[in-house]
Short mmCIF file of C-alpha atoms and ligand atoms in Angstrom, two decimals:
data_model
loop_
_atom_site.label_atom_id
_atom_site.label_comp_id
_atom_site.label_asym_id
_atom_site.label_seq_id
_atom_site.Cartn_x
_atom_site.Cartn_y
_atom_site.Cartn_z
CA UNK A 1 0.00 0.00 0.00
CA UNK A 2 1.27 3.28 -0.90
CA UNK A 3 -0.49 6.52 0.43
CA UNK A 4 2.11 9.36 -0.66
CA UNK A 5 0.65 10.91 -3.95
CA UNK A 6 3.32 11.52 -6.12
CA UNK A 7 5.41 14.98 -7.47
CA UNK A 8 3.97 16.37 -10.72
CA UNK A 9 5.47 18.61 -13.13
CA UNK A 10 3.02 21.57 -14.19
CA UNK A 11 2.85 23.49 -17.75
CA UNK A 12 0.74 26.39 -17.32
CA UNK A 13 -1.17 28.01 -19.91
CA UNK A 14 0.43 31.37 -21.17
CA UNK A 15 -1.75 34.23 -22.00
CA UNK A 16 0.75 35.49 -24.58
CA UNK A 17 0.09 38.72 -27.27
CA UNK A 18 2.15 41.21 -28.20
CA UNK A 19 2.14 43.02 -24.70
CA UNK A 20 3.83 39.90 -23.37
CA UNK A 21 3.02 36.51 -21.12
CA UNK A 22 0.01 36.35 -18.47
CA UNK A 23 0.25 33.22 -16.46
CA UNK A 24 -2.75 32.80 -14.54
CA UNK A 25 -3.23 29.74 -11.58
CA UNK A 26 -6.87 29.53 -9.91
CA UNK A 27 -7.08 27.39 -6.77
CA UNK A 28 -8.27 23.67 -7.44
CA UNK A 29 -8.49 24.35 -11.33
CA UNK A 30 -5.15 24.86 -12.40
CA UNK A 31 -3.41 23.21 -9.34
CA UNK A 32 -4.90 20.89 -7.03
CA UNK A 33 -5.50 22.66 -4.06
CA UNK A 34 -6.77 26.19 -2.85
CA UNK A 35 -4.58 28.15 -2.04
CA UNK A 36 -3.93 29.86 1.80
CA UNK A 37 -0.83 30.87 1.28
CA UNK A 38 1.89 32.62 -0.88
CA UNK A 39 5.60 32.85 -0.04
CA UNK A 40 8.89 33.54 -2.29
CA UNK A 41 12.22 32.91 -2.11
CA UNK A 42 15.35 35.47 -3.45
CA UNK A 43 18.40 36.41 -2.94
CA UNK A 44 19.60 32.59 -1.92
CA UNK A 45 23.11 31.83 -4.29
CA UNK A 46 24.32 28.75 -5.78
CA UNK A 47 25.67 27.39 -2.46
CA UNK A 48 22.40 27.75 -0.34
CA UNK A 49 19.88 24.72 0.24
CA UNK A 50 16.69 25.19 1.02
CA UNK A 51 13.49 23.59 2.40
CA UNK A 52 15.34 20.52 3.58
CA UNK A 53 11.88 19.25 4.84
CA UNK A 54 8.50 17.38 4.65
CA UNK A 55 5.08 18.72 5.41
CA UNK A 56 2.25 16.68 7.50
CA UNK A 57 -0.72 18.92 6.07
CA UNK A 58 0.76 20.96 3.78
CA UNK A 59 1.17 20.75 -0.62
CA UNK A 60 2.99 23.55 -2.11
CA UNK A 61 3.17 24.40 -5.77
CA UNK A 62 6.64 25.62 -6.67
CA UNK A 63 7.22 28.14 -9.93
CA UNK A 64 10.51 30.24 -11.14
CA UNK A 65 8.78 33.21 -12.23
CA UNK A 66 12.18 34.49 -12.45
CA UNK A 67 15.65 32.50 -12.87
CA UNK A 68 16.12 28.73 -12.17
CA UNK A 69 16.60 26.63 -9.29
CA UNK A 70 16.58 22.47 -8.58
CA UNK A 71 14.53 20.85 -5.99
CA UNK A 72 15.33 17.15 -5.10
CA UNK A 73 12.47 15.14 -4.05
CA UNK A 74 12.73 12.30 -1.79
CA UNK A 75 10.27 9.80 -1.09
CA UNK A 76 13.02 7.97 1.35
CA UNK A 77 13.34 4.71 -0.64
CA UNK A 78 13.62 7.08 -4.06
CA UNK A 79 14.74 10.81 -5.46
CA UNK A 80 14.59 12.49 -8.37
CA UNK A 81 16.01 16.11 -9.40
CA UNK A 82 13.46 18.86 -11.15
CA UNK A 83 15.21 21.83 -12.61
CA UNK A 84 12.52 24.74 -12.52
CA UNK A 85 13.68 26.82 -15.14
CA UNK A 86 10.31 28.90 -16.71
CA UNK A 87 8.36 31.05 -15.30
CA UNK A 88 5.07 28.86 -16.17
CA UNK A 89 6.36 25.74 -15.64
CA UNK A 90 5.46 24.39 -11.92
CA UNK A 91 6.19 21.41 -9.48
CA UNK A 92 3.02 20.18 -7.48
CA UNK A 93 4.87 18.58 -4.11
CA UNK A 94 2.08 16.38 -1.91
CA UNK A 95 2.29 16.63 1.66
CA UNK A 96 5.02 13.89 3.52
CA UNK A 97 7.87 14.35 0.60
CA UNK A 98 11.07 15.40 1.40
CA UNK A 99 12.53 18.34 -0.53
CA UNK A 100 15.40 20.30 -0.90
CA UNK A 101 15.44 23.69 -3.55
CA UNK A 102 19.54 24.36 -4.45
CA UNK A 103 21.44 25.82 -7.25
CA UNK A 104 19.81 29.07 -7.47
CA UNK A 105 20.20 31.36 -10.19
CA UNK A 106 21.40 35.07 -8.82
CA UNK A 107 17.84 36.50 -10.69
CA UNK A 108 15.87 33.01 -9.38
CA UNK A 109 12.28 34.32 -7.62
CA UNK A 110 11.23 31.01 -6.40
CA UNK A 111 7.05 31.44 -6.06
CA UNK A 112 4.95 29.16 -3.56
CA UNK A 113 2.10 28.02 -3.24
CA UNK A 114 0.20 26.26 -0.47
CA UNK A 115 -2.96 24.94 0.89
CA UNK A 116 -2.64 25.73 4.07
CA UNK A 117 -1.34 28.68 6.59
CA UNK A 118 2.18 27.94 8.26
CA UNK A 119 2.32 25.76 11.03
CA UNK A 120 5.92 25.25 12.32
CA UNK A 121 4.26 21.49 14.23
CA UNK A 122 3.34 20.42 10.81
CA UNK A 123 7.13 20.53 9.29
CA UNK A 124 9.25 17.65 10.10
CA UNK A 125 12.77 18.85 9.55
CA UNK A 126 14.73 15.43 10.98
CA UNK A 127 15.01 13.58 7.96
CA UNK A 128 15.83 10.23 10.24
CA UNK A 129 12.12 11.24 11.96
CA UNK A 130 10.76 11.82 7.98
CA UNK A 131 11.71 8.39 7.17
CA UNK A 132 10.29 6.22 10.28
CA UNK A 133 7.27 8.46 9.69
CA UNK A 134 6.55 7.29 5.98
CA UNK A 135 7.31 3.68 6.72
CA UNK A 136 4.38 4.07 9.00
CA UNK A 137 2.05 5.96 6.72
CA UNK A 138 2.53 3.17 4.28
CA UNK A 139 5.72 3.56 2.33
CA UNK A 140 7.39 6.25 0.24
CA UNK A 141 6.20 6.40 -3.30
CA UNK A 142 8.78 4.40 -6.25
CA UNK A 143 9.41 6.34 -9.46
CA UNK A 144 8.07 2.84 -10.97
CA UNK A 145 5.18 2.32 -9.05
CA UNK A 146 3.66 6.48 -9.29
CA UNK A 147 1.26 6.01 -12.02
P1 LIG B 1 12.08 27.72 6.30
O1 LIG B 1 10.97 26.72 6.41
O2 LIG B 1 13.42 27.33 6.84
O3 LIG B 1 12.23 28.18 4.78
P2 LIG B 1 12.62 27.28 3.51
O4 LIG B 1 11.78 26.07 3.56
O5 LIG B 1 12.29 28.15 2.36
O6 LIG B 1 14.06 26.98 3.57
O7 LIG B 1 11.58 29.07 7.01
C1 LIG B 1 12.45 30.09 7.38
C2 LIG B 1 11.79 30.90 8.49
O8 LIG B 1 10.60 31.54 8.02
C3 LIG B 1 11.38 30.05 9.68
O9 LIG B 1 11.66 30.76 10.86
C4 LIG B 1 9.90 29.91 9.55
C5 LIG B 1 9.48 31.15 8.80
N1 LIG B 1 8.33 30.92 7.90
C6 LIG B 1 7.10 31.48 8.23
O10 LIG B 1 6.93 32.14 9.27
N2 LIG B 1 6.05 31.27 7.38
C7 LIG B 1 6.19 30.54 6.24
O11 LIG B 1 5.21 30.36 5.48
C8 LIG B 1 7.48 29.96 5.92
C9 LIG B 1 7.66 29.14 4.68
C10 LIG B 1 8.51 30.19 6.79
#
């Protein structure tokens, strides 16, 4: 049994004419959740990791609007590296997966998204506690098994 939904990689439509691009995301239409909160990340250079956590309640959507940055997902028994690198391109990170956002580009304006307000008793920020925690919640998801 697995019960962590698995990353997704978002294309969002772009509003383009000749006065430029127009990227617009509505709660539960264009991303899966409503969304309660907005933060943004800047100023972090190439030798800064970030996040370096996993969320009990809460999903973020992540977008460059500016610049480029990785995040490495970890389900504990699996990772994979995203390079966000457009400003409408997203990642869509359920709750209980362990990220980390590196390699910043100087310009990089890393957007979030989330469904819910912060709460710092909802992070778990030991990854040794992350992993015992997802055996019990029925096993990190397998790149093989996500479909
Ligand atoms: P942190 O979770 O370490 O940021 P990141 O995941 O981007 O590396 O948060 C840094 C500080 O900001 C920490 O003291 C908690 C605070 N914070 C809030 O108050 N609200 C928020 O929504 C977030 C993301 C952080």
């Amino acid at each position: 049994m697995n019960n962590i939904k698995k990353v997704e990689v978002m294309k969002f439509n772009q509003l383009g004419d000749e006065r430029g691009h127009l990227v617009v995301i509505e709660g539960c239409k264009d991303i899966p959740f409503e969304i309660s909160r907005i933060f943004y990340i800047y100023g972090s250079d190439t030798s800064v990791i970030r996040g370096q956590h996993a969320n009990k309640d809460s999903e973020f959507v992540l977008i460059n609007v500016s610049g480029k940055s990785k995040v490495k997902i970890d389900y504990g028994n699996s990772q994979e590296i995203i390079e966000l690198s457009e400003p409408h391109m997203g990642i869509y990170i359920p709750k209980m997966i362990w990220k980390e956002m590196y390699d910043f580009s100087e310009d990089s304006v890393l957007l979030v998204l989330s469904n819910f307000k912060y709460n710092s008793d909802e992070y778990i920020r030991d990854y040794n506690e992350y992993l015992s925690l997802i055996n019990e919640y029925g096993g990190g998801s397998k790149n093989e098994d996500q479909s």
